[in-house]
Amino acid sequence: MGVLVVGSVALDSVKTPFGEVQDALGGSATFFSVAAAYFTDVSVVAVVGADFPERHVEFLKSRGIDTSGLVVEEGETFRWAGVYGYDLNDRDTIYTKLNVFENFLPRIPDRLAASEFVFLANIDPELQLSVLDQVSSPKLVACDTMNFWIESKREVLSRLLKKVDVMIMNDSECRELAGEPNLIKAARMVLDMGPKTIVVKKGEHGALMADRESFFSAPAFPCEDVFDPTGAGDSFAGGFMGQLAKTKDVSAANIRRAVIFGTVMASFCVEQFSVDGMASLDQADMEDRFRALKDLSNFETETKGN
Amino acid sequence: MGVLVVGSVALDSVKTPFGEVQDALGGSATFFSVAAAYFTDVSVVAVVGADFPERHVEFLKSRGIDTSGLVVEEGETFRWAGVYGYDLNDRDTIYTKLNVFENFLPRIPDRLAASEFVFLANIDPELQLSVLDQVSSPKLVACDTMNFWIESKREVLSRLLKKVDVMIMNDSECRELAGEPNLIKAARMVLDMGPKTIVVKKGEHGALMADRESFFSAPAFPCEDVFDPTGAGDSFAGGFMGQLAKTKDVSAANIRRAVIFGTVMASFCVEQFSVDGMASLDQADMEDRFRALKDLSNFETETKGN
């Protein structure tokens, strides 16, 4: 059955020191889907406006993504515009126009109700909960969120956390949710809220994964040419869930590998605008970076003679 | 011959959310020496005032550290005071009283001139250069610096960089020295300035090592109880240089292991005030954390069945 993702499909206008794009294909479900489709079948549930360019739908279909759950409504598509400074860690949002996304009520088509792997991209936690009511018995549910929901809907988020297997969030969100600056403690505290596993995305510093037994520290891919960080987190989630769904293996060892595949997809994402960096990869491209990440973080425990 | 370190021996007054100390044993050469002494012989060249408590000298000697290069001068010892907030990444310096350190002119005793491993802790780069004039033909020289020298003595620092083998600095210093926010690019740019290897310390995010052939990403030890980060960087350098000097192996593979031993020593340092966290370890303590770091960062490249 592959992966079901529920999130946003949007039109992004992004300016970085290296260039700019207007109304480019964006949104959490988009980045996730394009990344995950390299691993497994992907079905997307989202909403766009009547203005959404048909060529974007065609592109998603060309990647093998099931867009039958992409609802078109009267009105305009969700639009986001942002500007990144020279230090790409900082960005300013110019505008967020929710448009048709404002009244998005995700409806999971019957034939997707038995999805085994479900990713709840960053949307209102009430909607994330409503998605879980519509799927029968998923093997693994992963979830993203953001500071806005942590601050405005903490109680709903708490209920959601009890129902997800893997929480994927960035480091500042993890610290904020836990109310604890020490990231190791904060990750443990989020685990105490329900999920079996937490994956903390740290951008250029890689990712930290924790379950009740152990921590895993994954390096970032050493990208010298970060062109546009937009979508990196959702591309990470796409590689992560794609690997899990492809192998149907949710062991701790495979979750580590999934974190690395997430890292690989994020590294391709940031090298170009929109989903361009992930538009035409082949299996060897991904395996090369997977192995490079192994070499990058490997050290021998014993001296092999001198 | 072990390791020669030239730097500061100081009295630190530190306040963190977890407690405070007055005039505790501190200084770059101190943290470095205590860490390195677990691996190899260490000789320290530094200056203190007549007020420096004899018990601190006795402590260093008890750790096997050669303090015959510790000059006592009329006047007061270098004192630093700082306060850390709840987020231990931020600290405010309350005062820096250089005292006798202000006129420190490191003189390397003749019997240390043949030192094979030399660590130039963070002091004026002119003094770091003068140390190199006094050592005959070291096998490996490593060097630390800080933003103050990058801003005020860039030309001298450039000359120094051509003479050191390993530059050890934190991420903001690396970005500032290179004038480049992308850390991967910045690290390469620092390598172009001379050193064969750069080790970038990233605090809770671990360390990044680069030479002309490859990058190495080391995780941080997952410390849940960071009590006082003061001295972590110098303790890291002590573990790093200690491992190299102990093995006399400066291969890329052993430099990776040295980065991990640096990480181990920094993790012990931050768990208590001053050098208390490193005061009485045994070999097994260090090996346990070394192996824990291996487990923390390890992932299998192949699925081993299901």
XYZ file of C-alpha atoms in Angstrom:
612
model
C 0.000 0.000 0.000
C 2.981 2.342 0.317
C 2.615 5.611 2.205
C -0.301 7.953 2.728
C 0.590 11.596 3.350
C -1.781 14.333 4.436
C -0.503 17.891 4.297
C -0.239 20.955 2.127
C 0.298 21.397 -1.576
C 1.250 24.991 -2.151
C 2.788 27.595 -4.396
C 5.980 29.016 -2.920
C 7.737 32.247 -3.772
C 11.253 32.076 -2.414
C 14.193 34.428 -2.546
C 17.676 33.367 -1.455
C 21.056 35.037 -2.041
C 21.384 32.695 -5.016
C 18.184 33.409 -6.913
C 14.414 33.513 -6.667
C 11.292 31.727 -7.855
C 7.632 32.762 -8.029
C 4.734 30.381 -7.378
C 6.938 27.299 -7.546
C 5.571 23.914 -6.542
C 5.787 23.592 -2.762
C 3.992 22.431 0.364
C 4.784 19.777 2.933
C 2.902 16.967 1.179
C 4.616 17.823 -2.102
C 8.191 17.617 -0.801
C 7.310 14.513 1.185
C 5.702 12.763 -1.785
C 8.437 13.490 -4.274
C 11.063 12.161 -1.837
C 9.083 9.098 -0.725
C 8.146 8.131 -4.299
C 11.765 7.034 -4.868
C 11.127 4.263 -2.353
C 7.501 3.233 -2.492
C 3.976 4.043 -3.688
C 2.719 7.347 -2.342
C -0.819 8.678 -2.067
C -1.350 12.312 -1.240
C -4.398 13.850 0.407
C -4.420 17.636 0.158
C -6.356 20.549 -1.278
C -5.499 23.073 -3.984
C -7.402 25.922 -5.589
C -8.793 26.098 -9.087
C -5.722 28.128 -10.039
C -3.318 25.257 -9.340
C -1.348 24.649 -12.548
C -2.171 21.356 -14.213
C 1.520 20.890 -15.028
C 2.293 20.474 -11.315
C -0.295 17.703 -11.042
C 1.199 16.108 -14.133
C 4.652 16.312 -12.578
C 3.494 14.554 -9.404
C 1.805 11.852 -11.487
C 4.970 11.464 -13.548
C 6.790 10.641 -10.292
C 4.278 7.828 -9.767
C 2.425 9.700 -7.020
C -1.272 8.926 -6.569
C -2.991 12.328 -6.706
C -6.555 11.039 -6.612
C -6.818 12.413 -3.069
C -5.793 15.889 -4.223
C -9.027 17.865 -4.011
C -9.508 20.952 -6.175
C -11.707 23.621 -4.636
C -13.028 26.969 -5.738
C -10.565 29.684 -4.810
C -6.835 30.061 -4.705
C -4.086 27.638 -3.713
C -2.173 28.050 -0.445
C 0.693 30.461 -1.100
C 3.790 31.104 0.969
C 6.580 33.589 0.332
C 9.870 33.804 2.175
C 13.285 35.368 1.975
C 16.486 33.728 3.205
C 19.543 35.748 4.172
C 23.143 34.884 3.465
C 23.060 32.701 6.548
C 20.439 30.262 5.311
C 19.473 29.355 8.866
C 17.444 32.557 9.086
C 14.383 33.214 7.031
C 11.664 35.830 6.988
C 8.155 34.942 5.933
C 6.809 37.621 3.606
C 3.277 36.244 3.522
C 1.258 33.117 4.236
C -2.024 33.039 2.320
C -3.890 29.933 3.439
C -6.647 30.402 0.830
C -8.442 27.073 0.229
C -6.163 25.415 2.795
C -7.860 27.418 5.559
C -10.939 25.189 5.455
C -9.122 21.961 4.594
C -10.909 18.947 6.087
C -8.883 15.944 5.015
C -11.084 13.112 3.787
C -9.289 9.831 3.337
C -10.690 7.888 0.370
C -11.972 4.445 1.380
C -9.342 2.601 -0.611
C -6.599 4.421 1.392
C -8.159 3.709 4.791
C -6.067 0.554 5.103
C -2.767 2.435 4.509
C -0.012 0.835 6.541
C 2.317 3.847 6.665
C 0.840 7.261 7.344
C 2.601 10.619 7.508
C 0.772 13.523 9.080
C 2.586 16.561 7.735
C 2.439 19.830 9.636
C -1.231 20.818 9.774
C -3.638 21.611 12.644
C -3.347 18.730 15.137
C -7.157 18.467 15.179
C -7.021 17.588 11.492
C -4.149 15.195 12.114
C -6.329 13.443 14.704
C -9.245 13.333 12.256
C -7.000 11.560 9.739
C -6.170 8.896 12.314
C -9.913 8.350 12.847
C -10.192 7.564 9.148
C -7.420 4.978 8.840
C -8.056 1.472 10.132
C -4.891 0.062 11.658
C -1.703 1.550 10.298
C 1.570 -0.238 10.947
C 3.326 3.076 11.607
C 2.159 6.685 11.922
C 4.657 9.535 11.815
C 3.824 13.131 12.518
C 5.313 16.600 12.135
C 4.193 19.812 13.823
C 5.383 23.394 14.346
C 5.768 26.022 17.066
C 2.416 27.600 16.135
C 0.502 24.460 17.173
C 2.717 23.845 20.213
C 1.758 27.298 21.444
C -1.895 27.400 20.396
C -3.102 23.775 20.577
C -0.997 22.026 23.163
C -3.857 19.989 24.594
C -4.887 18.628 21.188
C -1.252 17.950 20.367
C -0.947 15.955 23.602
C -3.817 13.727 22.561
C -2.251 13.300 19.126
C 1.151 12.388 20.568
C -0.383 9.386 22.317
C -1.483 8.029 18.944
C 1.624 8.430 16.791
C 4.581 6.065 16.554
C 7.216 8.523 15.354
C 7.328 12.224 16.075
C 9.479 14.150 13.592
C 10.268 17.711 14.616
C 13.091 20.206 14.547
C 15.283 20.923 17.543
C 13.715 24.230 18.553
C 10.236 22.663 18.401
C 11.406 19.737 20.522
C 12.867 22.069 23.150
C 9.713 24.202 23.119
C 7.321 21.250 23.375
C 9.286 19.843 26.323
C 10.063 23.214 27.914
C 13.660 22.032 28.306
C 16.777 23.497 26.661
C 18.852 20.301 26.933
C 17.957 18.476 23.728
C 18.685 15.003 25.104
C 16.372 15.569 28.050
C 13.806 17.267 25.828
C 13.749 14.291 23.446
C 13.173 11.906 26.352
C 10.375 14.119 27.633
C 8.635 14.040 24.250
C 8.930 10.240 24.268
C 7.175 10.298 27.638
C 4.265 12.057 25.910
C 3.558 8.990 23.812
C 5.551 8.297 20.656
C 7.826 5.242 20.507
C 10.414 7.183 18.543
C 11.377 10.812 18.112
C 13.445 12.144 15.247
C 14.850 15.605 15.871
C 15.950 17.430 12.714
C 18.878 19.785 13.306
C 19.461 21.137 9.781
C 23.182 21.451 9.071
C 23.899 19.520 12.283
C 22.118 16.356 11.177
C 19.462 14.524 13.133
C 19.050 12.913 16.525
C 16.788 9.883 16.898
C 15.702 8.462 20.221
C 13.568 5.598 21.377
C 13.245 4.141 24.867
C 16.392 2.065 24.444
C 18.907 4.303 22.724
C 19.908 7.436 20.883
C 21.150 7.630 17.315
C 23.102 10.606 16.006
C 23.045 11.025 12.225
C 25.364 13.444 10.461
C 24.108 15.948 7.919
C 25.315 15.431 4.379
C 28.108 17.987 3.870
C 26.358 20.238 1.341
C 28.591 23.015 0.093
C 25.910 24.483 -2.115
C 22.757 24.956 -0.131
C 20.577 26.830 -2.562
C 17.195 26.845 -0.818
C 16.431 25.025 2.452
C 12.635 25.153 1.887
C 11.134 21.673 2.108
C 14.209 19.991 3.562
C 12.319 18.728 6.615
C 9.474 17.245 4.575
C 11.910 15.708 2.104
C 13.682 14.172 5.105
C 10.375 12.735 6.291
C 9.722 11.421 2.770
C 12.997 9.528 2.611
C 12.478 8.271 6.163
C 8.949 6.970 5.632
C 9.771 5.785 2.116
C 12.504 3.494 3.418
C 10.255 2.118 6.181
C 7.333 1.498 3.836
C 9.527 -0.025 1.135
C 11.047 -2.543 3.544
C 8.003 -2.886 5.862
C 10.684 -3.157 8.546
C 10.170 -0.958 11.605
C 13.058 -2.427 13.617
C 15.379 -0.013 15.415
C 18.167 -0.860 12.960
C 16.006 -0.028 9.972
C 14.730 3.163 11.579
C 18.403 4.239 11.763
C 18.801 3.515 8.057
C 15.564 5.405 7.393
C 17.007 8.458 9.177
C 19.991 8.264 6.839
C 17.767 7.995 3.749
C 15.860 11.002 5.073
C 19.150 12.848 5.321
C 19.977 11.862 1.742
C 16.682 13.207 0.374
C 16.980 16.458 2.343
C 20.458 16.954 0.896
C 19.132 16.716 -2.662
C 16.191 18.972 -1.827
C 18.301 21.916 -0.657
C 20.536 21.943 -3.712
C 17.879 23.547 -5.917
C 14.640 25.512 -5.684
C 11.304 23.776 -5.111
C 11.477 20.022 -5.767
C 13.927 20.467 -8.642
C 16.803 18.838 -6.727
C 14.714 15.682 -6.347
C 13.076 15.734 -9.769
C 15.236 13.224 -11.594
C 17.465 11.125 -9.364
C 18.279 7.525 -9.869
C 18.871 4.773 -7.349
C 22.646 5.142 -7.644
C 22.499 8.832 -6.666
C 20.795 7.923 -3.423
C 22.991 4.958 -2.673
C 26.112 7.068 -3.274
C 25.032 9.576 -0.635
C 23.948 6.832 1.748
C 27.437 5.320 1.542
C 29.032 8.767 1.787
C 27.162 9.315 5.054
C 28.495 5.988 6.300
C 32.065 7.040 5.483
C 31.454 10.489 6.948
C 30.503 9.154 10.364
C 32.581 5.994 10.546
C 35.534 5.462 12.849
C 37.415 2.350 13.844
C 37.380 1.375 17.477
C 40.740 -0.388 17.281
C 44.041 0.765 15.854
C 44.894 -1.513 12.938
C 48.624 -1.732 13.604
C 50.899 1.170 12.773
C 57.949 13.097 25.186
C 54.161 13.368 25.416
C 52.453 16.697 24.800
C 53.545 20.271 25.421
C 50.738 22.762 26.009
C 51.096 26.528 26.184
C 48.108 28.509 27.393
C 46.424 29.936 30.438
C 46.136 28.701 33.989
C 43.438 30.738 35.649
C 40.973 31.099 38.475
C 37.382 30.956 37.249
C 34.250 32.160 38.955
C 31.283 30.574 37.264
C 27.566 30.696 37.882
C 25.140 28.364 36.148
C 21.500 27.579 36.912
C 22.826 24.589 38.850
C 25.289 26.239 41.196
C 28.331 28.472 41.386
C 32.020 28.423 42.219
C 34.506 31.156 43.137
C 38.139 31.149 42.001
C 38.030 27.538 40.875
C 40.914 26.043 38.927
C 40.504 26.982 35.253
C 42.313 28.158 32.151
C 42.828 26.567 28.757
C 46.113 24.845 29.626
C 44.570 23.433 32.789
C 41.574 21.771 31.146
C 43.791 20.560 28.319
C 46.414 19.084 30.654
C 44.002 17.293 32.939
C 42.294 15.685 29.922
C 45.503 14.810 28.048
C 47.183 13.360 31.134
C 44.857 10.348 30.917
C 46.628 9.434 27.687
C 50.218 10.596 27.836
C 52.826 12.740 29.588
C 51.910 16.414 29.617
C 54.089 19.453 30.199
C 52.437 22.804 30.742
C 53.971 26.207 30.061
C 51.928 29.014 31.579
C 52.085 31.814 34.120
C 50.288 32.338 37.419
C 50.469 34.997 40.101
C 51.904 34.687 43.566
C 48.352 34.242 44.825
C 47.860 30.974 42.957
C 46.909 28.330 45.502
C 49.563 25.698 46.004
C 46.849 23.048 46.233
C 46.042 23.589 42.544
C 49.685 22.973 41.605
C 49.629 19.874 43.766
C 46.485 18.679 42.042
C 48.078 19.063 38.598
C 51.175 17.214 39.792
C 48.987 14.481 41.252
C 47.578 13.972 37.756
C 51.147 13.377 36.555
C 51.366 16.761 34.823
C 54.812 18.355 34.526
C 54.383 21.841 36.002
C 58.041 22.842 35.864
C 57.134 25.266 33.044
C 54.495 26.943 35.208
C 56.066 30.296 36.010
C 55.007 32.162 39.138
C 55.208 35.945 38.851
C 54.580 38.836 41.178
C 50.966 39.865 40.985
C 47.640 38.162 40.622
C 46.586 35.161 38.587
C 44.427 35.524 35.477
C 40.796 35.582 36.612
C 37.644 35.077 34.582
C 34.050 35.226 35.717
C 30.998 34.241 33.729
C 27.327 33.452 34.079
C 25.441 30.885 32.037
C 21.699 31.086 31.500
C 19.242 28.230 31.508
C 20.186 27.629 27.874
C 23.840 26.794 28.459
C 24.752 27.825 24.927
C 24.666 31.473 26.025
C 27.070 32.946 28.501
C 27.878 36.425 29.724
C 31.383 37.315 30.791
C 31.278 39.302 34.025
C 34.973 40.155 34.002
C 38.283 39.136 32.483
C 41.258 40.211 34.601
C 44.388 39.251 32.689
C 46.681 40.215 35.566
C 50.080 38.461 35.176
C 48.823 36.824 31.982
C 48.837 40.230 30.274
C 52.611 40.181 29.921
C 52.987 36.438 29.435
C 55.960 35.627 27.199
C 56.056 31.863 26.959
C 59.557 30.492 27.358
C 59.921 26.846 26.461
C 62.457 25.104 28.709
C 65.290 23.522 26.697
C 64.325 19.991 27.657
C 60.848 20.573 26.127
C 62.157 22.044 22.871
C 62.118 18.601 21.277
C 58.435 18.032 22.131
C 56.789 16.003 19.397
C 53.206 17.042 20.071
C 52.475 20.703 20.768
C 49.159 22.343 21.582
C 48.933 26.101 21.310
C 45.890 26.956 23.407
C 44.024 30.194 22.776
C 46.524 33.013 23.375
C 47.770 35.905 21.243
C 48.846 34.413 17.885
C 52.146 36.313 18.166
C 52.910 34.301 21.284
C 51.758 31.116 19.575
C 54.268 31.875 16.787
C 57.000 32.531 19.334
C 56.383 29.091 20.833
C 56.872 27.491 17.440
C 60.215 29.309 17.150
C 61.283 27.587 20.358
C 60.405 24.000 19.453
C 62.706 22.134 17.116
C 60.701 19.840 14.862
C 57.394 18.752 16.308
C 55.596 15.828 14.739
C 52.257 17.607 15.079
C 51.214 21.101 16.146
C 47.592 21.881 16.959
C 46.249 25.318 17.636
C 43.143 27.019 19.018
C 42.130 30.650 18.662
C 39.135 32.920 19.279
C 37.079 35.625 17.612
C 39.093 38.351 19.372
C 42.282 37.361 17.530
C 40.460 36.730 14.250
C 39.236 40.312 14.401
C 42.330 42.030 15.795
C 45.299 39.978 14.519
C 44.211 38.384 11.271
C 47.562 38.890 9.552
C 49.528 37.241 12.356
C 46.968 34.469 12.500
C 47.470 33.883 8.766
C 51.189 33.394 9.279
C 50.494 31.036 12.169
C 48.000 28.976 10.151
C 50.729 28.132 7.661
C 52.739 26.527 10.463
C 50.168 24.394 12.255
C 49.040 20.905 11.364
C 45.654 20.908 13.051
C 43.444 23.925 13.631
C 40.873 23.366 16.382
C 38.164 25.999 16.574
C 34.457 26.336 17.198
C 31.930 26.710 14.415
C 31.321 30.441 14.771
C 35.082 31.086 14.736
C 35.480 28.948 11.636
C 32.704 30.821 9.834
C 34.151 34.154 10.933
C 37.715 33.309 9.930
C 36.558 32.171 6.486
C 33.908 34.874 6.084
C 31.521 32.151 4.923
C 28.309 30.991 6.627
C 28.303 27.506 5.048
C 30.390 25.512 7.505
C 31.542 22.926 4.964
C 32.833 25.636 2.635
C 34.278 27.573 5.577
C 36.205 24.512 6.785
C 37.687 24.018 3.312
C 38.657 27.682 3.185
C 40.502 27.400 6.498
C 42.341 24.362 5.143
C 43.407 26.517 2.196
C 45.043 28.846 4.724
C 47.541 26.174 5.706
C 46.601 23.474 8.196
C 46.383 19.865 7.040
C 43.393 19.237 9.264
C 40.661 21.327 10.809
C 38.515 20.224 13.724
C 35.390 22.312 14.188
C 33.829 22.016 17.640
C 30.036 22.430 17.593
C 29.176 21.928 21.270
C 25.999 19.876 21.670
C 26.113 19.125 17.924
C 29.447 17.299 18.053
C 32.452 18.033 15.874
C 33.312 18.199 12.202
C 36.798 17.230 11.059
C 38.130 17.904 7.585
C 41.341 17.270 5.738
C 42.029 17.556 2.031
C 40.616 14.094 1.371
C 37.497 13.827 3.474
C 35.135 15.041 6.149
C 34.379 13.286 9.427
C 31.277 14.037 11.452
C 31.501 13.087 15.140
C 28.428 13.060 17.367
C 28.375 14.775 20.735
C 28.045 12.501 23.729
C 24.375 12.744 24.782
C 24.849 14.547 28.096
C 21.609 15.013 29.987
C 23.244 16.839 32.840
C 25.398 19.608 31.505
C 26.449 21.406 34.626
C 29.062 23.867 33.367
C 30.354 24.032 29.779
C 33.485 26.013 30.751
C 36.610 24.256 29.507
C 34.806 21.783 27.244
C 36.756 22.899 24.171
C 40.137 22.624 25.859
C 39.236 19.268 27.378
C 38.278 18.159 23.866
C 41.689 19.287 22.616
C 43.338 17.427 25.510
C 41.672 14.129 24.670
C 42.393 14.676 20.986
C 46.104 15.447 21.411
C 46.459 12.875 24.183
C 45.293 10.073 21.900
C 47.620 11.215 19.078
C 50.639 11.530 21.358
C 49.946 8.253 23.122
C 49.796 6.322 19.854
C 52.247 8.528 17.895
C 49.907 7.779 15.014
C 48.792 10.786 12.980
C 46.987 8.786 10.283
C 43.555 9.969 9.184
C 41.969 6.955 10.882
C 43.631 7.739 14.197
C 42.758 11.419 13.925
C 39.113 10.295 13.727
C 39.566 8.240 16.891
C 41.282 11.232 18.507
C 38.234 13.383 17.752
C 36.107 10.785 19.540
C 38.429 10.746 22.564
C 38.220 14.538 22.555
C 34.452 14.230 22.627
C 34.698 11.798 25.534
C 36.839 14.155 27.620
C 34.597 17.160 26.870
C 31.595 15.125 28.025
C 33.209 14.447 31.398
C 34.309 18.071 31.709
C 30.826 19.564 31.410
C 29.282 17.303 34.023
C 30.837 19.224 36.926
C 32.421 22.583 37.720
C 36.091 23.281 36.960
C 38.074 20.097 36.245
C 36.102 18.102 38.819
C 34.412 15.951 36.190
C 37.827 14.809 34.955
C 39.526 14.572 38.332
C 39.306 10.853 38.930
C 38.374 8.792 35.912
C 39.728 5.412 35.063
C 40.456 3.865 31.693
C 37.170 1.974 31.691
C 35.162 5.197 32.054
C 36.736 6.565 28.911
C 36.459 3.355 26.952
C 32.780 3.044 27.902
C 32.003 6.453 26.437
C 34.163 5.773 23.385
C 32.113 2.650 22.674
C 28.869 4.486 23.463
C 29.781 7.051 20.805
C 30.365 4.221 18.352
C 26.927 2.785 19.082
C 25.380 6.250 18.982
C 26.537 6.932 15.428
C 26.531 3.455 13.948
C 24.119 2.213 11.313
C 24.162 -0.851 9.126
C 24.312 -0.325 5.393
C 22.505 -3.571 4.612
C 19.281 -4.977 5.968
C 20.124 -8.202 7.809
C 17.002 -10.143 6.818
C 13.721 -9.389 8.567
